[in-house]
Short mmCIF file of C-alpha atoms in Angstrom, two decimals:
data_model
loop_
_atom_site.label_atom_id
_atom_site.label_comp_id
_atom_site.label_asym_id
_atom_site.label_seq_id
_atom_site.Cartn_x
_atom_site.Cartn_y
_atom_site.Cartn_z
CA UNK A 1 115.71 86.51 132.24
CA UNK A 2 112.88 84.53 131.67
CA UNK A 3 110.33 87.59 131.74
CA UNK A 4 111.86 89.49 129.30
CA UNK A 5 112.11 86.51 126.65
CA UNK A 6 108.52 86.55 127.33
CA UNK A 7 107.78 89.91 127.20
CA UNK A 8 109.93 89.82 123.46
CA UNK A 9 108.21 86.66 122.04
CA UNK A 10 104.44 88.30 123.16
CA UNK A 11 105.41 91.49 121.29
CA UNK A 12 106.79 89.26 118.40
CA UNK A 13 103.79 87.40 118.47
CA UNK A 14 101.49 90.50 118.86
CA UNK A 15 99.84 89.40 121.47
CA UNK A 16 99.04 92.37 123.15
CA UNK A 17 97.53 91.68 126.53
CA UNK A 18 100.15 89.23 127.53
CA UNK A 19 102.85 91.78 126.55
CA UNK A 20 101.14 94.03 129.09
CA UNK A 21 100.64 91.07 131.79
CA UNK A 22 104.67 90.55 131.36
CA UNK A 23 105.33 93.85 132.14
CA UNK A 24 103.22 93.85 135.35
CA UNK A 25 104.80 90.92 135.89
CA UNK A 26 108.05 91.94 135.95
CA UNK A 27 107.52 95.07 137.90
CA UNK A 28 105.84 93.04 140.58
CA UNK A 29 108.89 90.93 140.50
CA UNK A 30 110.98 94.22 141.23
CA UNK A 31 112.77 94.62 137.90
CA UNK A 32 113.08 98.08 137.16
CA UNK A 33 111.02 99.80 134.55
CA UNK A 34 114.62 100.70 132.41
CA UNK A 35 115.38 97.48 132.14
CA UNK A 36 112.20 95.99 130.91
CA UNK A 37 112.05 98.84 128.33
CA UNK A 38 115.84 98.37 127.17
CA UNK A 39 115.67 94.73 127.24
CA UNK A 40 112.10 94.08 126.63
CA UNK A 41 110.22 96.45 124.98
CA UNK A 42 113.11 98.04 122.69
CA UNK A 43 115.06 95.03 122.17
CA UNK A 44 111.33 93.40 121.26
CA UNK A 45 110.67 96.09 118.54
CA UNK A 46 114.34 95.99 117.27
CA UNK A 47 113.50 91.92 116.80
CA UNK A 48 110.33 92.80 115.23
CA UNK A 49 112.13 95.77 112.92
CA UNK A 50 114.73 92.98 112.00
CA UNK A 51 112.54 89.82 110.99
CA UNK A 52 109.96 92.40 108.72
CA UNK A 53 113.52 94.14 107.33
CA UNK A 54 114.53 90.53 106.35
CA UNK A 55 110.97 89.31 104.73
CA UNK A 56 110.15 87.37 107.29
CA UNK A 57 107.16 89.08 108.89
CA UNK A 58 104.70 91.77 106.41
CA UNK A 59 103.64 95.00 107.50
CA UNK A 60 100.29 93.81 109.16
CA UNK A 61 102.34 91.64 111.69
CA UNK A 62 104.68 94.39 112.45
CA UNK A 63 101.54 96.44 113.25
CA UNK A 64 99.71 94.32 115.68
CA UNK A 65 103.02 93.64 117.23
CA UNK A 66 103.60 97.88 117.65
CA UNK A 67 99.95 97.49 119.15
CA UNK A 68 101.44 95.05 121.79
CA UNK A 69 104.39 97.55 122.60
CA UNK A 70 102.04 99.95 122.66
CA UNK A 71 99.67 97.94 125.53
CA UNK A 72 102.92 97.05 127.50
CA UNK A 73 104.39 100.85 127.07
CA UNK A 74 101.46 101.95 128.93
CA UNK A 75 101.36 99.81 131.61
CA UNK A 76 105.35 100.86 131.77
CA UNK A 77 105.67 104.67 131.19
CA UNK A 78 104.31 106.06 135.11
CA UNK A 79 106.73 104.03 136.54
CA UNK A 80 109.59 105.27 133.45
CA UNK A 81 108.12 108.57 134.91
CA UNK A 82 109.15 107.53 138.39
CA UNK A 83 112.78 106.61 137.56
CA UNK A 84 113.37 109.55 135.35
CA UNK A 85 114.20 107.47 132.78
CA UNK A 86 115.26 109.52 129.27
CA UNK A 87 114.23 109.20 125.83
CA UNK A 88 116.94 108.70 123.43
CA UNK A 89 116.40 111.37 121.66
CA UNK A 90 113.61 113.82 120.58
CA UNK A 91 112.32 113.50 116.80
CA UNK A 92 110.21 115.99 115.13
CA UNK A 93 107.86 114.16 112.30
CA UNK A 94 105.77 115.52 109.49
CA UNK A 95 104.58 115.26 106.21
CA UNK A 96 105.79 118.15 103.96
CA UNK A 97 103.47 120.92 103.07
CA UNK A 98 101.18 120.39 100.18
CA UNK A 99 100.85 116.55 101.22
CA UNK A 100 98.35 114.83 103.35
CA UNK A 101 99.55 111.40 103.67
CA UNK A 102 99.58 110.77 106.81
CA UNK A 103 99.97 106.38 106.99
CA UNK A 104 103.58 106.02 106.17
CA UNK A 105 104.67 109.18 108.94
CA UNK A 106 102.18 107.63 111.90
CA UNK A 107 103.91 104.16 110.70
CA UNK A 108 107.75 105.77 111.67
CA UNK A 109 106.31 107.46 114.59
CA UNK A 110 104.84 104.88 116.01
CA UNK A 111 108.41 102.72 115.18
CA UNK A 112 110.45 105.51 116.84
CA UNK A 113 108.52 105.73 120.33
CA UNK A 114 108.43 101.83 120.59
CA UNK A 115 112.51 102.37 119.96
CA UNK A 116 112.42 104.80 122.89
CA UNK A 117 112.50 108.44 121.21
CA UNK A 118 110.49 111.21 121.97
CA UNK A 119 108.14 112.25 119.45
CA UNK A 120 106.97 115.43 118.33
CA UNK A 121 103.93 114.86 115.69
CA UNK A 122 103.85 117.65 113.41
CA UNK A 123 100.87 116.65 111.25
CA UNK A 124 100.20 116.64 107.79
CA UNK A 125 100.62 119.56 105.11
CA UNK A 126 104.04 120.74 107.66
CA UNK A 127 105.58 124.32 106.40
CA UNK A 128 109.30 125.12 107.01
CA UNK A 129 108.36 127.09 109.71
CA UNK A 130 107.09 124.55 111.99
CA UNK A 131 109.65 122.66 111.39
CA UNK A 132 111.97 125.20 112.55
CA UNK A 133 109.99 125.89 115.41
CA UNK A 134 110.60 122.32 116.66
CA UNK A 135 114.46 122.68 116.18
CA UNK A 136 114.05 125.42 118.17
CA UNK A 137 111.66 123.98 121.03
CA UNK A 138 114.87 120.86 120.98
CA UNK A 139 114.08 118.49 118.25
CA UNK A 140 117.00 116.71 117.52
CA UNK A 141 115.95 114.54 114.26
CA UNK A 142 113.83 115.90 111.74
CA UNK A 143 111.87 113.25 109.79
CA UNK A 144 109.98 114.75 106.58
CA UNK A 145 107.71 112.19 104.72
CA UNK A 146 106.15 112.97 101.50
CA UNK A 147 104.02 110.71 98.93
CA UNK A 148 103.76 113.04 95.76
CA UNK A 149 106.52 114.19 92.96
CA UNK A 150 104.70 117.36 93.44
CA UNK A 151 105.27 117.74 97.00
CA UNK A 152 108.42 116.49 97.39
CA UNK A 153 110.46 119.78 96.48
CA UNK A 154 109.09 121.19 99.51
CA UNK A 155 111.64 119.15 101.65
CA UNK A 156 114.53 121.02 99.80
CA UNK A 157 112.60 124.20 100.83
CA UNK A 158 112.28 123.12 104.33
CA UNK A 159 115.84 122.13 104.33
CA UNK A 160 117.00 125.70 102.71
CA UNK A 161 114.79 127.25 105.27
CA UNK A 162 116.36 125.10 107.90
CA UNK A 163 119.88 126.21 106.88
CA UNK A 164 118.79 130.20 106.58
CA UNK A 165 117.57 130.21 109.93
CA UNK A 166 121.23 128.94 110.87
CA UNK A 167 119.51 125.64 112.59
CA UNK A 168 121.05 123.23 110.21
CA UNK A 169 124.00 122.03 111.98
CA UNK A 170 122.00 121.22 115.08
CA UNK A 171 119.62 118.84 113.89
CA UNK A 172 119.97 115.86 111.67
CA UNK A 173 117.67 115.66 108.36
CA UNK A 174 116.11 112.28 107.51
CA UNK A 175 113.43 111.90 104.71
CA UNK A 176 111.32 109.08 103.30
CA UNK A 177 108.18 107.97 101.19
CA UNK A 178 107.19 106.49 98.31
CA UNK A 179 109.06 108.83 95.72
CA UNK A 180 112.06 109.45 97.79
CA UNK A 181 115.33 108.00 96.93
CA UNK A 182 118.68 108.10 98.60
CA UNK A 183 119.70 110.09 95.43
CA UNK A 184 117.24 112.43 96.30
CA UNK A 185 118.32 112.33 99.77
CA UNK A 186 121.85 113.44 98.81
CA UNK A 187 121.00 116.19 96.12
CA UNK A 188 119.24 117.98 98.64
CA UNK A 189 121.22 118.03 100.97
CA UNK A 190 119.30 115.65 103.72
CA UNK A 191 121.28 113.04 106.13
CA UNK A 192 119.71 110.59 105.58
CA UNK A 193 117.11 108.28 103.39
CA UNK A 194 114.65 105.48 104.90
CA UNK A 195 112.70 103.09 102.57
CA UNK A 196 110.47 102.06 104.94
CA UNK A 197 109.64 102.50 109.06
CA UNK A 198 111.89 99.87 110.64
CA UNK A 199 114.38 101.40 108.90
CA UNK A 200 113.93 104.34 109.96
CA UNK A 201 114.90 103.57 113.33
CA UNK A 202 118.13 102.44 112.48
CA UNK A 203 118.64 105.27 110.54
CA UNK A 204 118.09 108.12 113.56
CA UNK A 205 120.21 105.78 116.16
CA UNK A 206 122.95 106.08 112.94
CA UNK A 207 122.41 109.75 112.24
CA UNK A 208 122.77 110.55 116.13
CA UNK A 209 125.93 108.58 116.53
CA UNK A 210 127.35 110.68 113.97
CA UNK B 1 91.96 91.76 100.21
CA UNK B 2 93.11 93.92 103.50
CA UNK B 3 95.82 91.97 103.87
CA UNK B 4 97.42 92.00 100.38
CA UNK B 5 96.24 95.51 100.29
CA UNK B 6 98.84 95.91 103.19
CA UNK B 7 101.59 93.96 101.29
CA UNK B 8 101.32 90.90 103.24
CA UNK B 9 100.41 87.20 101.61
CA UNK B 10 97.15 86.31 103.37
CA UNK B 11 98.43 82.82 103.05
CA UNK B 12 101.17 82.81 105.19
CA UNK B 13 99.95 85.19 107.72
CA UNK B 14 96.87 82.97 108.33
CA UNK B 15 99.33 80.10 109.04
CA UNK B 16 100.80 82.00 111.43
CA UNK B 17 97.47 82.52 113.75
CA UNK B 18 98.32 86.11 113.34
CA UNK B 19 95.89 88.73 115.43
CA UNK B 20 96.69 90.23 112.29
CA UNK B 21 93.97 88.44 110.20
CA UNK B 22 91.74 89.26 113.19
CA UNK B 23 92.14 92.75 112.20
CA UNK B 24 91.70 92.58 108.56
CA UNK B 25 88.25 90.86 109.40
CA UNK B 26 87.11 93.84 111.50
CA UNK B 27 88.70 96.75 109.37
CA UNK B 28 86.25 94.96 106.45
CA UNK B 29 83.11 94.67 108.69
CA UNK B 30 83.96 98.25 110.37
CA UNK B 31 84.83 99.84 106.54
CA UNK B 32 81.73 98.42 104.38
CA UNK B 33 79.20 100.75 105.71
CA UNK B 34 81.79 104.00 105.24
CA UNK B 35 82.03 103.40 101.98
CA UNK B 36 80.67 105.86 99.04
CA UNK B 37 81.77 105.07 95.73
CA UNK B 38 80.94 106.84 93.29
CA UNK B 39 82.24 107.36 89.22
CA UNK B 40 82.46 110.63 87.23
CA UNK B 41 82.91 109.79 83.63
CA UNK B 42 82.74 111.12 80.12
CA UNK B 43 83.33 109.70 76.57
CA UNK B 44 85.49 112.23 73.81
CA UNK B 45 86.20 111.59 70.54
CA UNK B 46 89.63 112.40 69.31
CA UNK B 47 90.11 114.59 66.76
CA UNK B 48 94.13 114.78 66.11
CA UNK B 49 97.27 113.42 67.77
CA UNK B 50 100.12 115.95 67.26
CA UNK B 51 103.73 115.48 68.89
CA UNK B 52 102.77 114.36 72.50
CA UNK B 53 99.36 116.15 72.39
CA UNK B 54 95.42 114.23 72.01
CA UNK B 55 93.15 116.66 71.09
CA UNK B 56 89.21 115.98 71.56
CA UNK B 57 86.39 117.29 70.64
CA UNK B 58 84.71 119.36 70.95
CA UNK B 59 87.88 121.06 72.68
CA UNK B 60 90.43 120.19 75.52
CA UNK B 61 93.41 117.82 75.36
CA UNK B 62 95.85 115.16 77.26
CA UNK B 63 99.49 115.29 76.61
CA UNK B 64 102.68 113.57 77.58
CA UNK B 65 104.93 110.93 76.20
CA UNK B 66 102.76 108.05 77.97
CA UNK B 67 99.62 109.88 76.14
CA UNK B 68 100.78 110.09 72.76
CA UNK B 69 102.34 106.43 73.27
CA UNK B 70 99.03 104.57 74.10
CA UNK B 71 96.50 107.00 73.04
CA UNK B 72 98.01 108.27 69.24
CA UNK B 73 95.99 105.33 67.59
CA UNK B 74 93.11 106.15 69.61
CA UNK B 75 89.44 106.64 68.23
CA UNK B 76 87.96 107.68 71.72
CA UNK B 77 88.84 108.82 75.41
CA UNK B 78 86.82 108.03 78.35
CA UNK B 79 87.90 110.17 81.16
CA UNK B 80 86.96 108.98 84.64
CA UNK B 81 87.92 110.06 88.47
CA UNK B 82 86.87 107.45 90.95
CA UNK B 83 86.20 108.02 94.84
CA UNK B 84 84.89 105.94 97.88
CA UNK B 85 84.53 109.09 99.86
CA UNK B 86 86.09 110.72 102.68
CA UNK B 87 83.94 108.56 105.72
CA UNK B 88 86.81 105.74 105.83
CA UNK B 89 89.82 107.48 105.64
CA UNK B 90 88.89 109.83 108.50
CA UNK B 91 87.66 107.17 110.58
CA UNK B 92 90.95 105.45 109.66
CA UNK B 93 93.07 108.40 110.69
CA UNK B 94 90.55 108.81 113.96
CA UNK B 95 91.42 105.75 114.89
CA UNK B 96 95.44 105.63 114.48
CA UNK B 97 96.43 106.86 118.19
CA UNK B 98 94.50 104.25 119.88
CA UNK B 99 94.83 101.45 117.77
CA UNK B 100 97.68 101.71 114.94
CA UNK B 101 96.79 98.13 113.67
CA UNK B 102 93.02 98.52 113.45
CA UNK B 103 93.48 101.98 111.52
CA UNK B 104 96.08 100.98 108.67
CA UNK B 105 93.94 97.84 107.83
CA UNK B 106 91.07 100.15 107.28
CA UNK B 107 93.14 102.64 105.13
CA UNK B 108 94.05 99.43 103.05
CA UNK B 109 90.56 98.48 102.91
CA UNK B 110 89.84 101.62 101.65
CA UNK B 111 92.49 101.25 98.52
CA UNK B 112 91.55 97.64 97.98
CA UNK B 113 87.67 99.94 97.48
CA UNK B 114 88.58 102.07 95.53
CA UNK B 115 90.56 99.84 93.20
CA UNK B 116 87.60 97.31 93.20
CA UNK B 117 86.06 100.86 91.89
CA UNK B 118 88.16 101.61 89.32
CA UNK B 119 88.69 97.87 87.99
CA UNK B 120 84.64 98.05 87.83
CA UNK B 121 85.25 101.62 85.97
CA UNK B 122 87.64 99.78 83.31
CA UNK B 123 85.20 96.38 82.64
CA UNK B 124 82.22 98.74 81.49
CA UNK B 125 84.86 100.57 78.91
CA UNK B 126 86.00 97.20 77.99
CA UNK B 127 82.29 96.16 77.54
CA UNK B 128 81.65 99.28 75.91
CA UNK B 129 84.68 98.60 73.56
CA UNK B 130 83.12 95.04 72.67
CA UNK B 131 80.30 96.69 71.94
CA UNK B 132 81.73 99.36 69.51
CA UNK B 133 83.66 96.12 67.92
CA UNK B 134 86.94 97.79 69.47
CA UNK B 135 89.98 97.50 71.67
CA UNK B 136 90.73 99.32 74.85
CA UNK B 137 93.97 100.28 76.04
CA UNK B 138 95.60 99.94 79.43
CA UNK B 139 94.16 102.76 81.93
CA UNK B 140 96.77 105.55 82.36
CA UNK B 141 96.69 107.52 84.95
CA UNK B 142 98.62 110.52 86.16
CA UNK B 143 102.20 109.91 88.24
CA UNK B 144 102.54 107.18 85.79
CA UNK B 145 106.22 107.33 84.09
CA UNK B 146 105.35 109.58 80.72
CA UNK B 147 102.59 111.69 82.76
CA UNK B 148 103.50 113.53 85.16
CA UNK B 149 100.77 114.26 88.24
CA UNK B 150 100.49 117.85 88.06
CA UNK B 151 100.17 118.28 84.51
CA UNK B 152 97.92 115.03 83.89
CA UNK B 153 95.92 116.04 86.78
CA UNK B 154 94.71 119.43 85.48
CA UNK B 155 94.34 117.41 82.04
CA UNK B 156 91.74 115.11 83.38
CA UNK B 157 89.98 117.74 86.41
CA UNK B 158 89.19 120.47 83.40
CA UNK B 159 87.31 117.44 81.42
CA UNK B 160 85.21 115.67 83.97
CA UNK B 161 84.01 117.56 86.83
CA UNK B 162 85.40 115.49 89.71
CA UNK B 163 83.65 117.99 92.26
CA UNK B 164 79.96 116.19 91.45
CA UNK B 165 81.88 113.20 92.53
CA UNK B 166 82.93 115.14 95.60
CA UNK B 167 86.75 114.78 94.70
CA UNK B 168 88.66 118.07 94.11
CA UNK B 169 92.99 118.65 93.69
CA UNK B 170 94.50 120.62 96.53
CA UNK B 171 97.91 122.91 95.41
CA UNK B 172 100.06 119.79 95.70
CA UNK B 173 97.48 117.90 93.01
CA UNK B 174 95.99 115.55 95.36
CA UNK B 175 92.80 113.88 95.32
CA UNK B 176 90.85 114.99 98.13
CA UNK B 177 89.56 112.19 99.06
CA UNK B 178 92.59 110.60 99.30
CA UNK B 179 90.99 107.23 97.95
CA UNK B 180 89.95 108.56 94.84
CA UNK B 181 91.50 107.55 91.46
CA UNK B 182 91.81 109.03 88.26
CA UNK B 183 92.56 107.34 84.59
CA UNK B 184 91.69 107.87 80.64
CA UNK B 185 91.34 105.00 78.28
CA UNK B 186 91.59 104.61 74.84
CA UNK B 187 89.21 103.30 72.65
CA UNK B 188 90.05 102.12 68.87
CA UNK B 189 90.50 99.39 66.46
CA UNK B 190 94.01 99.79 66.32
CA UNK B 191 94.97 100.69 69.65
CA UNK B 192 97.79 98.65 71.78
CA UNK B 193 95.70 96.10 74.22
CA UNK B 194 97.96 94.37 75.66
CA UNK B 195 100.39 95.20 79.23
CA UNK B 196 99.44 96.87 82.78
CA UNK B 197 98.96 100.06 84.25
CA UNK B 198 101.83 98.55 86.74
CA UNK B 199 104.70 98.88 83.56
CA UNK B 200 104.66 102.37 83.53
CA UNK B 201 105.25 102.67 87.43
CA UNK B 202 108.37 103.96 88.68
CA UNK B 203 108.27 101.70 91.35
CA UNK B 204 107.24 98.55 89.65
CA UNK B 205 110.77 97.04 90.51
CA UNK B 206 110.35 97.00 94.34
CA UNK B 207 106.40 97.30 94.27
CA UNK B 208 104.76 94.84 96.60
CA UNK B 209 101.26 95.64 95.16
CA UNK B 210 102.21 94.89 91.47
CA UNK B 211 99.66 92.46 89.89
CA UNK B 212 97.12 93.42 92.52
CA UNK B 213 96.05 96.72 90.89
CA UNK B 214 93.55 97.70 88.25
CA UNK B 215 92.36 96.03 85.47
CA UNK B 216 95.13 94.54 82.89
CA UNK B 217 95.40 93.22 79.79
CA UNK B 218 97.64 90.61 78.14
#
């Protein structure tokens, strides 16, 4: 449809108050808000994930188009409200404790609601606890950032804590930031490993399939 | 400089008519009056290099394989932490829930700062050097490959006393403020001059920054 092409190329583009004007525009036209999220705004952000995965867009492009799916998302989410539409999935995000590098986590939050999850925000400086708390309270994904060699040992903690408090085998683990390696990943025992945030979203739609 | 800060070539994303470079231009007018930069320095003299270990007078030391490689030959250490402040990183994180775009440009403003800061740091050692009639080495600073954080950290906090610069280490040895930079040069006739702080990076592989950062030499 011609509307959601739009919609896609004005998030693309980051143009932010056409993205929104497409989605009003589509609503008046009856399409359902579902639709124009699947097919618009998700599809638009996978697009936009895809061209800055493959060096074709940088990080600042990828950011004013977020800020258009963030324009159009509002104008969409009363009437996602209306028709009960679900998120795919509810994601608990922090930086570990110690840490307070906060960029890189807002970055793969902000990635992960455009992609239609839930998120739970945790902060900066996150203990084990809190993360367990959000298992708990139905977090599904737990995504641990950290920017420091020193602070990065505190995700194996978290994930020790995660497995003593018998949680582990109902969430999913995923870790990332700027000393984080897939090794890494591995030897501590964590599902997965994202280099950067459009990653990141394939990586939870992968770790949930699983 | 916000825009290459972010990874991006300004270049290119200027011939796309990207809002983007609309954003860089308001994250520098917005960031300029936030910032507070500000240098805490001091000059020591070595007095030995033994194993992996630079001792200075008139006490205190730095030590790990990247010291004792760049520094062993070394006549003098300045010691420096470097800060804009806390004002544009707040306002940066304020700012991230209504306007994602707006709010990393300013945090990358805020790097590009305090890198101007510390590149401004290294010419007045290298002046100093010329001065002297002596070479400089590359700055090293901690989390570089040969010096680890934690250790080089305490090194360089119990010789200058970042907290008149307003920057202290939390438990995780982290500047606080987060745009703050620390480093130690060498100063001698014989020491190595030439390479980049960027060599000794883990990341310097996959970096998107490298050749953007601190003052070089070579």
């Amino acid at each position: 449809m011609a509307i959601l092409d739009e919609l896609r190329a004005a998030m693309v583009d980051g143009q932010a108050k056409l993205a929104a004007a497409k989605v009003s525009e589509g609503l008046a036209e009856g399409m359902d808000a579902g639709t124009l999220l699947r097919d618009g705004l998700i599809a638009g952000m996978a697009e936009v994930g895809h061209l800055y995965e493959n060096g074709e867009i940088f990080v600042p492009e990828m950011l004013v188009a977020a800020r258009a799916m963030t324009a159009a998302l509002q104008v969409l989410k009363p009437h996602l409200v209306d028709e009960g539409v679900e998120s795919s999935g509810k994601v608990a995000i922090g930086t570990t404790q110690g840490d307070l590098h906060d960029i890189g986590k807002n970055l793969v939050a902000m990635m992960l609601e455009g992609s239609g999850y839930e998120i739970v925000d945790l902060g900066v400086d996150v203990p084990a606890d809190k993360f367990i708390q959000a298992i708990r309270e139905g977090a599904s994904v737990v995504a641990m950032s950290a920017l420091l060699t020193t602070t990065m040992t505190n995700m194996q903690t978290a994930i020790e804590a995660i497995k003593e408090a018998g949680l582990r085998d109902q969430v999913r683990i995923i870790i990332g930031g700027a000393p984080i390696t897939k090794a890494y990943a591995d030897e501590i025992g964590a599902d997965g490993y994202a280099e950067d945030a459009s990653s990141a979203v394939r990586l939870v739609k992968k770790v949930l399939a699983a | 400089m916000v825009l290459r800060a972010q990874g991006a070539d300004p270049e290119v994303v200027r011939r796309r008519n990207s809002p983007a470079v609309g954003v860089a231009e308001q994250a520098v007018e917005a960031g300029k009056p936030l910032l507070r930069p500000i240098v805490v320095s001091e000059s020591f003299a070595v007095r030995e290099c033994r194993h992996e270990q630079v001792r200075l007078e008139p006490g205190g030391y730095l030590s790990g394989p990247l010291i004792a490689e760049h520094l062993h030959a070394a006549e003098s250490v300045v010691v420096a932490v470097c800060s804009i402040g806390s004002n544009l990183e707040e306002a940066a994180s304020r700012c991230f829930a209504e306007d994602p775009a707006m709010s990393v440009a300013l945090d990358a403003f805020g790097s590009a700062a305090v890198d101007l800061v510390a590149s401004a740091m290294c010419e007045r050692v290298d002046l100093q050097a010329e001065a002297q009639g002596v070479r400089t080495t590359v700055p090293l600073s901690p989390g570089l490959v040969g010096w680890p954080v934690a250790g080089g950290q305490r090194q360089i906090f119990s010789l200058v006393d970042g907290e008149s610069a307003g920057v202290s280490l939390n438990a995780g040895f982290m500047m606080m403020p987060k745009k703050s930079t620390s480093m130690v040069i060498g100063l001698g006739a014989d020491v190595d001059h030439a390479g980049d702080s960027c060599d000794y990076c883990s990341m310097s592989a996959t970096c998107r920054f490298r050749h953007q950062h601190l003052s070089h030499h070579g």
